[in-house]
Short mmCIF file of N, CA and C and ligand atoms in Angstrom, two decimals:
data_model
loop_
_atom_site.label_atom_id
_atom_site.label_comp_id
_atom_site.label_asym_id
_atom_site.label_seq_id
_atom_site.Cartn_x
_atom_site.Cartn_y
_atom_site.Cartn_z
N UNK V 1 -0.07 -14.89 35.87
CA UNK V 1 -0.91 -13.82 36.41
C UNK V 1 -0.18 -12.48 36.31
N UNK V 2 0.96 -12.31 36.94
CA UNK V 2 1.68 -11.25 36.61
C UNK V 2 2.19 -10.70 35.07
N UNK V 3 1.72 -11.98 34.32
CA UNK V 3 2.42 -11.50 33.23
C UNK V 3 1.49 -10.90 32.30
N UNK V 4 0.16 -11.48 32.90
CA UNK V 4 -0.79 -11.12 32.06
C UNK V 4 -1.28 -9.60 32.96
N UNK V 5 -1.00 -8.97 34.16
CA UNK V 5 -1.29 -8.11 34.36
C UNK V 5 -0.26 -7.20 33.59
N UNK V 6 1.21 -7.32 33.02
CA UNK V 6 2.06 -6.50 32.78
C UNK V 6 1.30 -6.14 30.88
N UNK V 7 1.15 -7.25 30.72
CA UNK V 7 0.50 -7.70 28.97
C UNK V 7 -0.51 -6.70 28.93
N UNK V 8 -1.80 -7.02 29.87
CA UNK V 8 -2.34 -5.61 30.31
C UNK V 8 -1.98 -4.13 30.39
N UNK V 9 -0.91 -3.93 31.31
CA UNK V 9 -0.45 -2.22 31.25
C UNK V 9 0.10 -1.67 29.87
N UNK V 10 1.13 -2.61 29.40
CA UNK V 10 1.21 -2.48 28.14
C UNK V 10 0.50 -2.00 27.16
N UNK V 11 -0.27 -3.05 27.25
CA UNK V 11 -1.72 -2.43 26.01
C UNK V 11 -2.58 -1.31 26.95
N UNK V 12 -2.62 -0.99 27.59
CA UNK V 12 -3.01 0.16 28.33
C UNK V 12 -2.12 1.48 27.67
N UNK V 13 -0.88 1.35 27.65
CA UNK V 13 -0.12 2.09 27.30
C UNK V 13 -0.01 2.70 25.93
N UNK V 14 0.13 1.31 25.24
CA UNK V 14 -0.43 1.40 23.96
C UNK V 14 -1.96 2.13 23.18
N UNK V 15 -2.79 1.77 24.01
CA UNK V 15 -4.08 2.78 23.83
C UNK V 15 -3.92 3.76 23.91
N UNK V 16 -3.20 4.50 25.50
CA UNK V 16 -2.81 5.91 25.46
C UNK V 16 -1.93 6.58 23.79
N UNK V 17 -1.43 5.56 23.83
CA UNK V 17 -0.41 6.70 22.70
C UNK V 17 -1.42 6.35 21.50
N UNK V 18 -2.43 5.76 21.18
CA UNK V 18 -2.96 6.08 19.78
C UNK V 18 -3.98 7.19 19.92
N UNK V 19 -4.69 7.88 20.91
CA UNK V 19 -5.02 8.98 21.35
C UNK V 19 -4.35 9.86 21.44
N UNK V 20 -3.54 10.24 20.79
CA UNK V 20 -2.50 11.57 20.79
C UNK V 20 -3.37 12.49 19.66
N UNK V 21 -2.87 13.99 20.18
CA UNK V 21 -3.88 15.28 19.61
C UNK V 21 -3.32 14.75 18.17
N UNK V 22 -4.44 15.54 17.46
CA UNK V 22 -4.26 15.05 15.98
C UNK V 22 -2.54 15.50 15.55
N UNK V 23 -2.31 16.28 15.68
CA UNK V 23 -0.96 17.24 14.96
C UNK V 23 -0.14 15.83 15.33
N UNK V 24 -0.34 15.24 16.71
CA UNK V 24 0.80 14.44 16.64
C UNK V 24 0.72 12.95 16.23
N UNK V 25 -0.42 13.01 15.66
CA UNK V 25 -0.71 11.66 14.56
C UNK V 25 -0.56 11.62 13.21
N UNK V 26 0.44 13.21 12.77
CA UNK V 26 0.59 12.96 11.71
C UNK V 26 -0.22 14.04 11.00
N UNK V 27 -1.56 14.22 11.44
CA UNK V 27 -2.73 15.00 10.68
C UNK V 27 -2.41 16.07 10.62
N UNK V 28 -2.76 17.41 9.45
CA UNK V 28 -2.72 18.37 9.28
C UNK V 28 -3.48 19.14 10.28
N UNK V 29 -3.04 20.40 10.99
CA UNK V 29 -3.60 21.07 11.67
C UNK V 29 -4.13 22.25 11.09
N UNK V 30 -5.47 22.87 11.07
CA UNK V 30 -6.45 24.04 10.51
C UNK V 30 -6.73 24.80 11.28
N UNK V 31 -6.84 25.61 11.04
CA UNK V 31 -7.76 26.92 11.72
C UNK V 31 -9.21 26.96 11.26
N UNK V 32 -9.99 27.01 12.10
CA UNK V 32 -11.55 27.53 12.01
C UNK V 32 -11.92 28.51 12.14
N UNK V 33 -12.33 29.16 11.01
CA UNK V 33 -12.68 31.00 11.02
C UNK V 33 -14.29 30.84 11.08
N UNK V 34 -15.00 31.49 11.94
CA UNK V 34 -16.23 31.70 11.47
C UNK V 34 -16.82 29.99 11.28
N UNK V 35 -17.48 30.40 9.71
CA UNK V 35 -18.01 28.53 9.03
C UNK V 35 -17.23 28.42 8.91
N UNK V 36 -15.93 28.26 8.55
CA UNK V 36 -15.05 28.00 7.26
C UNK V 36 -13.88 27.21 7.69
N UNK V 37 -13.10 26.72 6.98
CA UNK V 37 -11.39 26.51 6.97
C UNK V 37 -10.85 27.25 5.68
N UNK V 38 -10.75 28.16 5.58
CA UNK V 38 -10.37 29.03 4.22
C UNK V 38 -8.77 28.57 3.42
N UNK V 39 -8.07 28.09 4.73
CA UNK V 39 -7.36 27.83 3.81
C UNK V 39 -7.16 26.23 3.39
N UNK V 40 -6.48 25.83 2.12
CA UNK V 40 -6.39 24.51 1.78
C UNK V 40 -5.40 23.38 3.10
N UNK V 41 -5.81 21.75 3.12
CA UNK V 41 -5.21 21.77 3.85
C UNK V 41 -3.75 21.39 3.24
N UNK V 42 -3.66 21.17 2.32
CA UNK V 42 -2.59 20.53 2.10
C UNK V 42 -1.34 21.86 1.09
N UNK V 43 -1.97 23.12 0.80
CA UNK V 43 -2.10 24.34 0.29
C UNK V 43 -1.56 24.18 -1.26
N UNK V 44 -2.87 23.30 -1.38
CA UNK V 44 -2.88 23.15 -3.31
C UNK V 44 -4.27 22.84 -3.41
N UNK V 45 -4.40 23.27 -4.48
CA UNK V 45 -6.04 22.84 -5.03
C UNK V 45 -6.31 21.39 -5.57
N UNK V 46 -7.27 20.80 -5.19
CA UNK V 46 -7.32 19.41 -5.00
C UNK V 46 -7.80 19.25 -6.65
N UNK V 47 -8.04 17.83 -6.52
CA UNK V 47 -8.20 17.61 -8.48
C UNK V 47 -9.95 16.79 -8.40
N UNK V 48 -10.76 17.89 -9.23
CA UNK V 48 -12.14 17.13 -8.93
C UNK V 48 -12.91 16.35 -9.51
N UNK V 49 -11.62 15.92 -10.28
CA UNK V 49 -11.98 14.32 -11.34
C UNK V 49 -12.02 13.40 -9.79
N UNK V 50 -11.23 13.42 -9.24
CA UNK V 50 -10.63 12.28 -8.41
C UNK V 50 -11.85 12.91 -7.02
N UNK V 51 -12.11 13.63 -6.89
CA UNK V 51 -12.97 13.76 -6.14
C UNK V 51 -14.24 13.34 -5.65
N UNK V 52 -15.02 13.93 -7.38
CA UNK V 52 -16.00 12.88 -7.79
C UNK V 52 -16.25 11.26 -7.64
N UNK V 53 -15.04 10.94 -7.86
CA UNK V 53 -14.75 9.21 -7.40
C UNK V 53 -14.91 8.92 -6.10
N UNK V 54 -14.06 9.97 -5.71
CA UNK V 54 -13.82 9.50 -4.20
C UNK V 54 -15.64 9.83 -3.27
N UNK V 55 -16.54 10.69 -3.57
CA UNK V 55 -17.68 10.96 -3.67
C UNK V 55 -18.25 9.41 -3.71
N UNK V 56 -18.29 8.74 -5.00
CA UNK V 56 -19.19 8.04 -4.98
C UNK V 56 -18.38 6.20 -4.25
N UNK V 57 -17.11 6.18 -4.08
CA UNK V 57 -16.87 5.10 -3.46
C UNK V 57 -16.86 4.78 -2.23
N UNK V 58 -17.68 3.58 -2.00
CA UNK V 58 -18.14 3.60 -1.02
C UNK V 58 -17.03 3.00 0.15
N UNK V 59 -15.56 2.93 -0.03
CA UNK V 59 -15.14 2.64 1.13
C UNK V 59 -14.51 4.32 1.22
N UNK V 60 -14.38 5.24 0.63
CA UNK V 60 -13.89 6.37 0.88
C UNK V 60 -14.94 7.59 1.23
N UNK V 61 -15.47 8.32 0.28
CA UNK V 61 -16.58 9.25 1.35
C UNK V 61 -17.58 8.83 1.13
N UNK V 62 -18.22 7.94 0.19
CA UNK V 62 -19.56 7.18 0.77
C UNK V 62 -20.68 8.37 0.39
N UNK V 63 -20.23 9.18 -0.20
CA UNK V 63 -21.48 10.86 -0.08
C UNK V 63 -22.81 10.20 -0.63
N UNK V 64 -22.98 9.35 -1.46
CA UNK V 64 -24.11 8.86 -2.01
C UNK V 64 -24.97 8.16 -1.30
N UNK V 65 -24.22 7.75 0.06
CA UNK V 65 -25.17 6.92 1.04
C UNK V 65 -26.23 7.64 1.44
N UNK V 66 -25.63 9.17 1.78
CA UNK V 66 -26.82 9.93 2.01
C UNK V 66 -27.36 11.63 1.30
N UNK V 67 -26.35 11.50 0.67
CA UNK V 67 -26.93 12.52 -0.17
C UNK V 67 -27.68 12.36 -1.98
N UNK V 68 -27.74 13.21 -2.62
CA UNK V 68 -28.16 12.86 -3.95
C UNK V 68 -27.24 13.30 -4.37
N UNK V 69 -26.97 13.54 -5.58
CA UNK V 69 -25.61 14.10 -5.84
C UNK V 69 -25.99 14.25 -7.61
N UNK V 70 -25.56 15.19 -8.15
CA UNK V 70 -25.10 14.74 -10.49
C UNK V 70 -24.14 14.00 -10.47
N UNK V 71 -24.94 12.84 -10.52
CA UNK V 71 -23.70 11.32 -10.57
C UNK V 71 -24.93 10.31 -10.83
N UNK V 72 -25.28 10.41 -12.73
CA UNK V 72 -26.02 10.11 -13.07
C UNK V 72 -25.67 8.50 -13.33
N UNK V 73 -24.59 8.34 -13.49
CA UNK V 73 -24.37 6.31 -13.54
C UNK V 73 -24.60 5.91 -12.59
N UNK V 74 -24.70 6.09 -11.21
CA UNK V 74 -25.28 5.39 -10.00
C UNK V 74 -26.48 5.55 -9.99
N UNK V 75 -26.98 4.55 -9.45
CA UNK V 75 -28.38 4.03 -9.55
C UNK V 75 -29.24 4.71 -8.31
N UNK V 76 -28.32 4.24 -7.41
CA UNK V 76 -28.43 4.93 -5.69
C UNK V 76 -28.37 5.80 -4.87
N UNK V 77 -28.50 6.63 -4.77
CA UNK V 77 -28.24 7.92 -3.81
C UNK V 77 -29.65 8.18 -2.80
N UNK V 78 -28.78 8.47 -1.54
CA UNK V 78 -29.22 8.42 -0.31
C UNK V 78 -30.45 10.13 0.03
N UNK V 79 -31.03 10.05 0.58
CA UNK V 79 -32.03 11.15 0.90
C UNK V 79 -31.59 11.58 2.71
N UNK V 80 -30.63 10.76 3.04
CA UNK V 80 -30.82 11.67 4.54
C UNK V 80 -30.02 13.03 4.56
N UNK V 81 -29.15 13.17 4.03
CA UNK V 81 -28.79 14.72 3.62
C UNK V 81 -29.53 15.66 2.67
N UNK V 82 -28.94 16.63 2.80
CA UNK V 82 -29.97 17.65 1.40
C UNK V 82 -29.00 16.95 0.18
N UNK V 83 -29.59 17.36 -1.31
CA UNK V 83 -29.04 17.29 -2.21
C UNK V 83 -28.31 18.38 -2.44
N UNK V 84 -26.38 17.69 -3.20
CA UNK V 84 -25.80 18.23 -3.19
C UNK V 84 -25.34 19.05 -4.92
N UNK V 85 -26.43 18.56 -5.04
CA UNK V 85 -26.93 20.17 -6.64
C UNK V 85 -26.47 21.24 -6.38
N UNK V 86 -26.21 22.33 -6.65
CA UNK V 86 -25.89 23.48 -6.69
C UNK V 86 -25.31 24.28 -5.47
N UNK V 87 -24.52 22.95 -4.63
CA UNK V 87 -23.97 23.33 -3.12
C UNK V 87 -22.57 23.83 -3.10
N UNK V 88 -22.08 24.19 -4.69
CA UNK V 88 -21.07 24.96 -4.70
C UNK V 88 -21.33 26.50 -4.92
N UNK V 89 -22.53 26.56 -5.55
CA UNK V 89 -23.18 27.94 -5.25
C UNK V 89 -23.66 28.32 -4.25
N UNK V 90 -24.38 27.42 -2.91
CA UNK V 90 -24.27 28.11 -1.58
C UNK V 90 -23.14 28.14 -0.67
N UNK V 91 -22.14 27.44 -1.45
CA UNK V 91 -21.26 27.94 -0.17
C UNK V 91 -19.93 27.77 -0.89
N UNK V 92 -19.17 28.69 0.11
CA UNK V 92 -17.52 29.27 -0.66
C UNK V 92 -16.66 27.69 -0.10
N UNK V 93 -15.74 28.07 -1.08
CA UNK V 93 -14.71 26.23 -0.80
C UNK V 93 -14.34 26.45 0.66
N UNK V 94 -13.99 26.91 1.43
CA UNK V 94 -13.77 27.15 3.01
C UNK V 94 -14.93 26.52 3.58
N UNK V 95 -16.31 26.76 3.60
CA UNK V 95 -17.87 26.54 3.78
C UNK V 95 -17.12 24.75 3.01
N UNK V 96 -17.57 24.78 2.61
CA UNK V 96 -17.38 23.60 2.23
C UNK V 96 -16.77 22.48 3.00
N UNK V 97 -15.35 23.06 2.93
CA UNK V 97 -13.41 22.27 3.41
C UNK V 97 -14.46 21.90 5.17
N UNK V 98 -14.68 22.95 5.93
CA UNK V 98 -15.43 22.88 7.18
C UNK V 98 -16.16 21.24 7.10
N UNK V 99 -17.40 21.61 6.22
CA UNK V 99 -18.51 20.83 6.37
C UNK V 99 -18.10 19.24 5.94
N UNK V 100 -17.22 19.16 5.08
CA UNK V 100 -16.37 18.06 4.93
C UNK V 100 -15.68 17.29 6.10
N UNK V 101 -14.54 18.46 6.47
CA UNK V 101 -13.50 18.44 7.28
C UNK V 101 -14.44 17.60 8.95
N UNK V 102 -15.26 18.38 9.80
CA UNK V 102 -15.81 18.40 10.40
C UNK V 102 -16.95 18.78 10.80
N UNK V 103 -18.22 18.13 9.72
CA UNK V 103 -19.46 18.90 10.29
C UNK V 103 -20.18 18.96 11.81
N UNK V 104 -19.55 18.57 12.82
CA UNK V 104 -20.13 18.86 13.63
C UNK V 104 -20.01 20.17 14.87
N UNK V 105 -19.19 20.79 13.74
CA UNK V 105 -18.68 22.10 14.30
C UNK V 105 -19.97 22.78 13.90
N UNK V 106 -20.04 22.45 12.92
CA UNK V 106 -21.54 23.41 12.17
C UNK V 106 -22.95 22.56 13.24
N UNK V 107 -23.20 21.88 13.52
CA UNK V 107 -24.18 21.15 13.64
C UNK V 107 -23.88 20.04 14.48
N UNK V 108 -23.64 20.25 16.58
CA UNK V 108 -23.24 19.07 16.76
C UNK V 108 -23.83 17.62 16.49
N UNK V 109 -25.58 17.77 16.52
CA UNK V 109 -25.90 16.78 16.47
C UNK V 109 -26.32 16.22 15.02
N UNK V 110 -25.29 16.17 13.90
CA UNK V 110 -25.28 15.75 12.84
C UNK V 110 -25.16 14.69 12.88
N UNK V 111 -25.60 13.64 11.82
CA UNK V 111 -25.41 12.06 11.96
C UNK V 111 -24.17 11.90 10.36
N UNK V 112 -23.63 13.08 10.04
CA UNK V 112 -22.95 13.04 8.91
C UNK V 112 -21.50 13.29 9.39
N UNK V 113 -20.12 12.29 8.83
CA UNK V 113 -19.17 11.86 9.92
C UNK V 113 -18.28 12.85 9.32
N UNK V 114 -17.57 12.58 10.63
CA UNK V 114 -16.36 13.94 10.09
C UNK V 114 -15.32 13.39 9.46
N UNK V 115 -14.96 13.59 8.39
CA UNK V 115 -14.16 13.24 7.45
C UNK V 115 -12.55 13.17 8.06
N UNK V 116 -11.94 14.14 8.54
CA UNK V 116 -10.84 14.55 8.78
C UNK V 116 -10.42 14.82 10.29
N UNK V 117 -11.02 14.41 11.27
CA UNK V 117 -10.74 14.23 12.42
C UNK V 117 -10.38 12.98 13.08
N UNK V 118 -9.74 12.71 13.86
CA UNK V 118 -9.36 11.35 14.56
C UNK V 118 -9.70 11.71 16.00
N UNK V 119 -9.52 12.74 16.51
CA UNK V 119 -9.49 12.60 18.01
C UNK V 119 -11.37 13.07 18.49
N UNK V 120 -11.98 12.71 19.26
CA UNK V 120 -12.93 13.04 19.79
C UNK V 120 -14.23 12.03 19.42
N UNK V 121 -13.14 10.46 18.59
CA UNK V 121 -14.91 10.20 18.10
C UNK V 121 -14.73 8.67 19.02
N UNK V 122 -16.11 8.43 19.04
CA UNK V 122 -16.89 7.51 20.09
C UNK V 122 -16.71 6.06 19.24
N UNK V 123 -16.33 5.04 19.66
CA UNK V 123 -16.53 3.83 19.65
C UNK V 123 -15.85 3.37 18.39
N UNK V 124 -14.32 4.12 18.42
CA UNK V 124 -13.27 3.46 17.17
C UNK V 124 -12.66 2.44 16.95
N UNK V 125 -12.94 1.53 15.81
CA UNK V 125 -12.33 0.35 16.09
C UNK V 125 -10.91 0.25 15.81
N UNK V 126 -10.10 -0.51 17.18
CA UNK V 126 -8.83 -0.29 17.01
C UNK V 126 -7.84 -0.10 16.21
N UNK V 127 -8.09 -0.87 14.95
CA UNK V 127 -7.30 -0.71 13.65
C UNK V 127 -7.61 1.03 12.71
N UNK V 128 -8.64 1.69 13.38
CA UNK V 128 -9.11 2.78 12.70
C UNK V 128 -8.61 4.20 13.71
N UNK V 129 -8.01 3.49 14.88
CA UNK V 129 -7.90 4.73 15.99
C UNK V 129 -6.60 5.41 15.80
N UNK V 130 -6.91 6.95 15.77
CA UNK V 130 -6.14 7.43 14.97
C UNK V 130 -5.72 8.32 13.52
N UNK V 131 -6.63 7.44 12.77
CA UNK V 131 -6.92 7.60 11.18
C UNK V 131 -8.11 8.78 11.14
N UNK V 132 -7.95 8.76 10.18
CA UNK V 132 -9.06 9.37 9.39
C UNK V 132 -9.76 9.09 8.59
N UNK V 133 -10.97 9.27 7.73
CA UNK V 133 -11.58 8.55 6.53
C UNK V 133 -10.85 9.02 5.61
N UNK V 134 -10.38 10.28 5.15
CA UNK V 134 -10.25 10.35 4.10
C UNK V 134 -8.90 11.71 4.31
N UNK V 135 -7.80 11.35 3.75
CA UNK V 135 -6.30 11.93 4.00
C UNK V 135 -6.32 13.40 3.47
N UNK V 136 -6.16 14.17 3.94
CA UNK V 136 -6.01 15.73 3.92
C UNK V 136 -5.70 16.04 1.82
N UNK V 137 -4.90 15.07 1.24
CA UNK V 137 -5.34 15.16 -0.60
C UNK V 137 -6.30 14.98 -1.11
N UNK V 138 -7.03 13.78 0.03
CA UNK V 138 -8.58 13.34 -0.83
C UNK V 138 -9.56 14.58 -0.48
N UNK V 139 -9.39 14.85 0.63
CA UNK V 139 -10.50 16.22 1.15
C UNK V 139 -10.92 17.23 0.30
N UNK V 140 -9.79 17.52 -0.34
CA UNK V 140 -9.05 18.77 -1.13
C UNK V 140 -9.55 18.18 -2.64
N UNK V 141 -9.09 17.04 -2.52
CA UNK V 141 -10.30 16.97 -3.79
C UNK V 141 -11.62 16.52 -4.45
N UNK V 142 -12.16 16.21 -2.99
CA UNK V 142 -13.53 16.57 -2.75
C UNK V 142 -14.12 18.19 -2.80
N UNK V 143 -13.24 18.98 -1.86
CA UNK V 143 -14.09 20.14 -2.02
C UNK V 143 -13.84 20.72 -3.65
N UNK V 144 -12.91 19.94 -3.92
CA UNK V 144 -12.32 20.81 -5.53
C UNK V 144 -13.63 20.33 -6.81
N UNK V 145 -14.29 19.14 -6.44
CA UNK V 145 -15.28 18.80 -6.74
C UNK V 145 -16.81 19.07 -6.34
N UNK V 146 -16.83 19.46 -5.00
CA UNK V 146 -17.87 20.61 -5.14
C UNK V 146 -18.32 21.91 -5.22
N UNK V 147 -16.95 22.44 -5.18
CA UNK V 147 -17.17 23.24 -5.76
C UNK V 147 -17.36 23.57 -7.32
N UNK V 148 -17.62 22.37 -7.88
CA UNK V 148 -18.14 22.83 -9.46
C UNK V 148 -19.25 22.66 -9.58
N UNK V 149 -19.84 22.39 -8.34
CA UNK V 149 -21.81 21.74 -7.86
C UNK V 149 -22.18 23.34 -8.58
N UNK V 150 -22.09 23.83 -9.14
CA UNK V 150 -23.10 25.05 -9.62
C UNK V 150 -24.58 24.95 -9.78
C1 LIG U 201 -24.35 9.37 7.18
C2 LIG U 201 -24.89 10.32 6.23
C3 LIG U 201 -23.97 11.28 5.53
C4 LIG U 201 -22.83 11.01 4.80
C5 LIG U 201 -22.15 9.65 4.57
C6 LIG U 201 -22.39 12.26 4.24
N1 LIG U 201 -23.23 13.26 4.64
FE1 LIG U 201 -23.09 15.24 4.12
N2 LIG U 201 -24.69 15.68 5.28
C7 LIG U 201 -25.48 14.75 5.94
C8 LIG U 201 -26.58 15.45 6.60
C9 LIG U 201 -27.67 14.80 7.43
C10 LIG U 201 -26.41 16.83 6.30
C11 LIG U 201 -27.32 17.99 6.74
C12 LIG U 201 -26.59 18.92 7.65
C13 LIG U 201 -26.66 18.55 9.10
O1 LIG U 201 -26.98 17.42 9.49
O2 LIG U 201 -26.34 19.43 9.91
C14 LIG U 201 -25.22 16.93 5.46
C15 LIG U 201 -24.74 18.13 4.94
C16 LIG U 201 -23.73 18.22 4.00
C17 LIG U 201 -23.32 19.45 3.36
C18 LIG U 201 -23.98 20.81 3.55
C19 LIG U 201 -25.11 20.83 2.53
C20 LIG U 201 -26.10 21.94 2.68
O3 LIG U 201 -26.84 22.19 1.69
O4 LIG U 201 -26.16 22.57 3.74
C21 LIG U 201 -22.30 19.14 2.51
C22 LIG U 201 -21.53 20.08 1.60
C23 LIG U 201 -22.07 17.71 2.65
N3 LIG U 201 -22.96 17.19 3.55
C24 LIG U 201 -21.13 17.02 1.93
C25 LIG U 201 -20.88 15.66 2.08
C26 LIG U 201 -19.84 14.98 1.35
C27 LIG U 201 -18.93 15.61 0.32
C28 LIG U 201 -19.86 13.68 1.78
C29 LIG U 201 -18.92 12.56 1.39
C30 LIG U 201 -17.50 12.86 1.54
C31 LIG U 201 -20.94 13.56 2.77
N4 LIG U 201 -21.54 14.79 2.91
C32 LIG U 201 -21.28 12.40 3.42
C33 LIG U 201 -25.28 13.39 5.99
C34 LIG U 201 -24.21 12.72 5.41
#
């Protein structure tokens, strides 16, 4: 009994520390101007061959689940977002890095996940608490890939 109450605090303890502010999980810390994150996070321009990929695979950003996308070899693309055609012409790579990074800064009640945040989200499964979907290089070269959405 006691041991299983100590086994308990422990993992109590343990929960606390995987809730630590992002900076101290490792994650890159940004500034939010306005829409934007203007600057890169990793401060290089991401590569948007690898972007594109990372776009359409579905254990990494999944974008096809709900958007449409020019990613004419997939068969599938999702309609609950707008299509992302010419969404490097409405918006500057900062506009972008944001809507990636964390759209629910733009829009709390978005059902579209925040890419690059760990702290603040609801119902993480333990092996994921902490993490992120997609690591401050892949982000970077996602937006480096939509921004060629012309
Ligand atoms: C679960 C569905 C979902 C997924 C997955 C998703 N999105 Fe979205 N996205 C949305 C919705 C819905 C919107 C509309 C904006 C809102 O809800 O505020 C949106 C908006 C956007 C916008 C702004 C477009 C505009 O015209 O205003 C961009 C850019 C975007 N998403 C990029 C992405 C990228 C890149 C990925 C993959 C890394 C992705 N989204 C994954 C649902 C999703």
């Amino acid at each position: 009994m006691i041991k299983t109450l100590a086994t308990a605090v422990a993992g109590a303890v343990i929960g606390l520390s995987l809730s630590l502010p992002a900076s101290a999980a490792g994650l890159v810390t940004y500034e939010i101007m306005d829409d934007a994150i203007t600057a890169s996070l990793t401060g290089k321009n991401g590569d948007a061959a690898k972007g594109r990929n990372l776009a359409i695979n579905r254990k990494k950003g999944n974008c096809l689940a709900c958007h449409a996308m020019p990613i004419p070899e997939q068969a599938f693309h999702g309609n609950i977002g707008p299509d992302l055609k010419g969404v490097g012409s409405r918006y500057k790579a900062g506009e972008l890095r944001l809507r990636v990074v964390d759209p629910k800064v733009v829009n709390e009640d978005t059902i579209m996940p925040a890419f690059y945040r760990a702290a603040g989200l609801n119902r993480v499964m333990k092996k994921f608490q902490g993490k992120t979907v997609l690591s401050a290089d892949e982000v970077e070269d996602i937006v480096a890939y939509l921004t060629t959405l012309k």
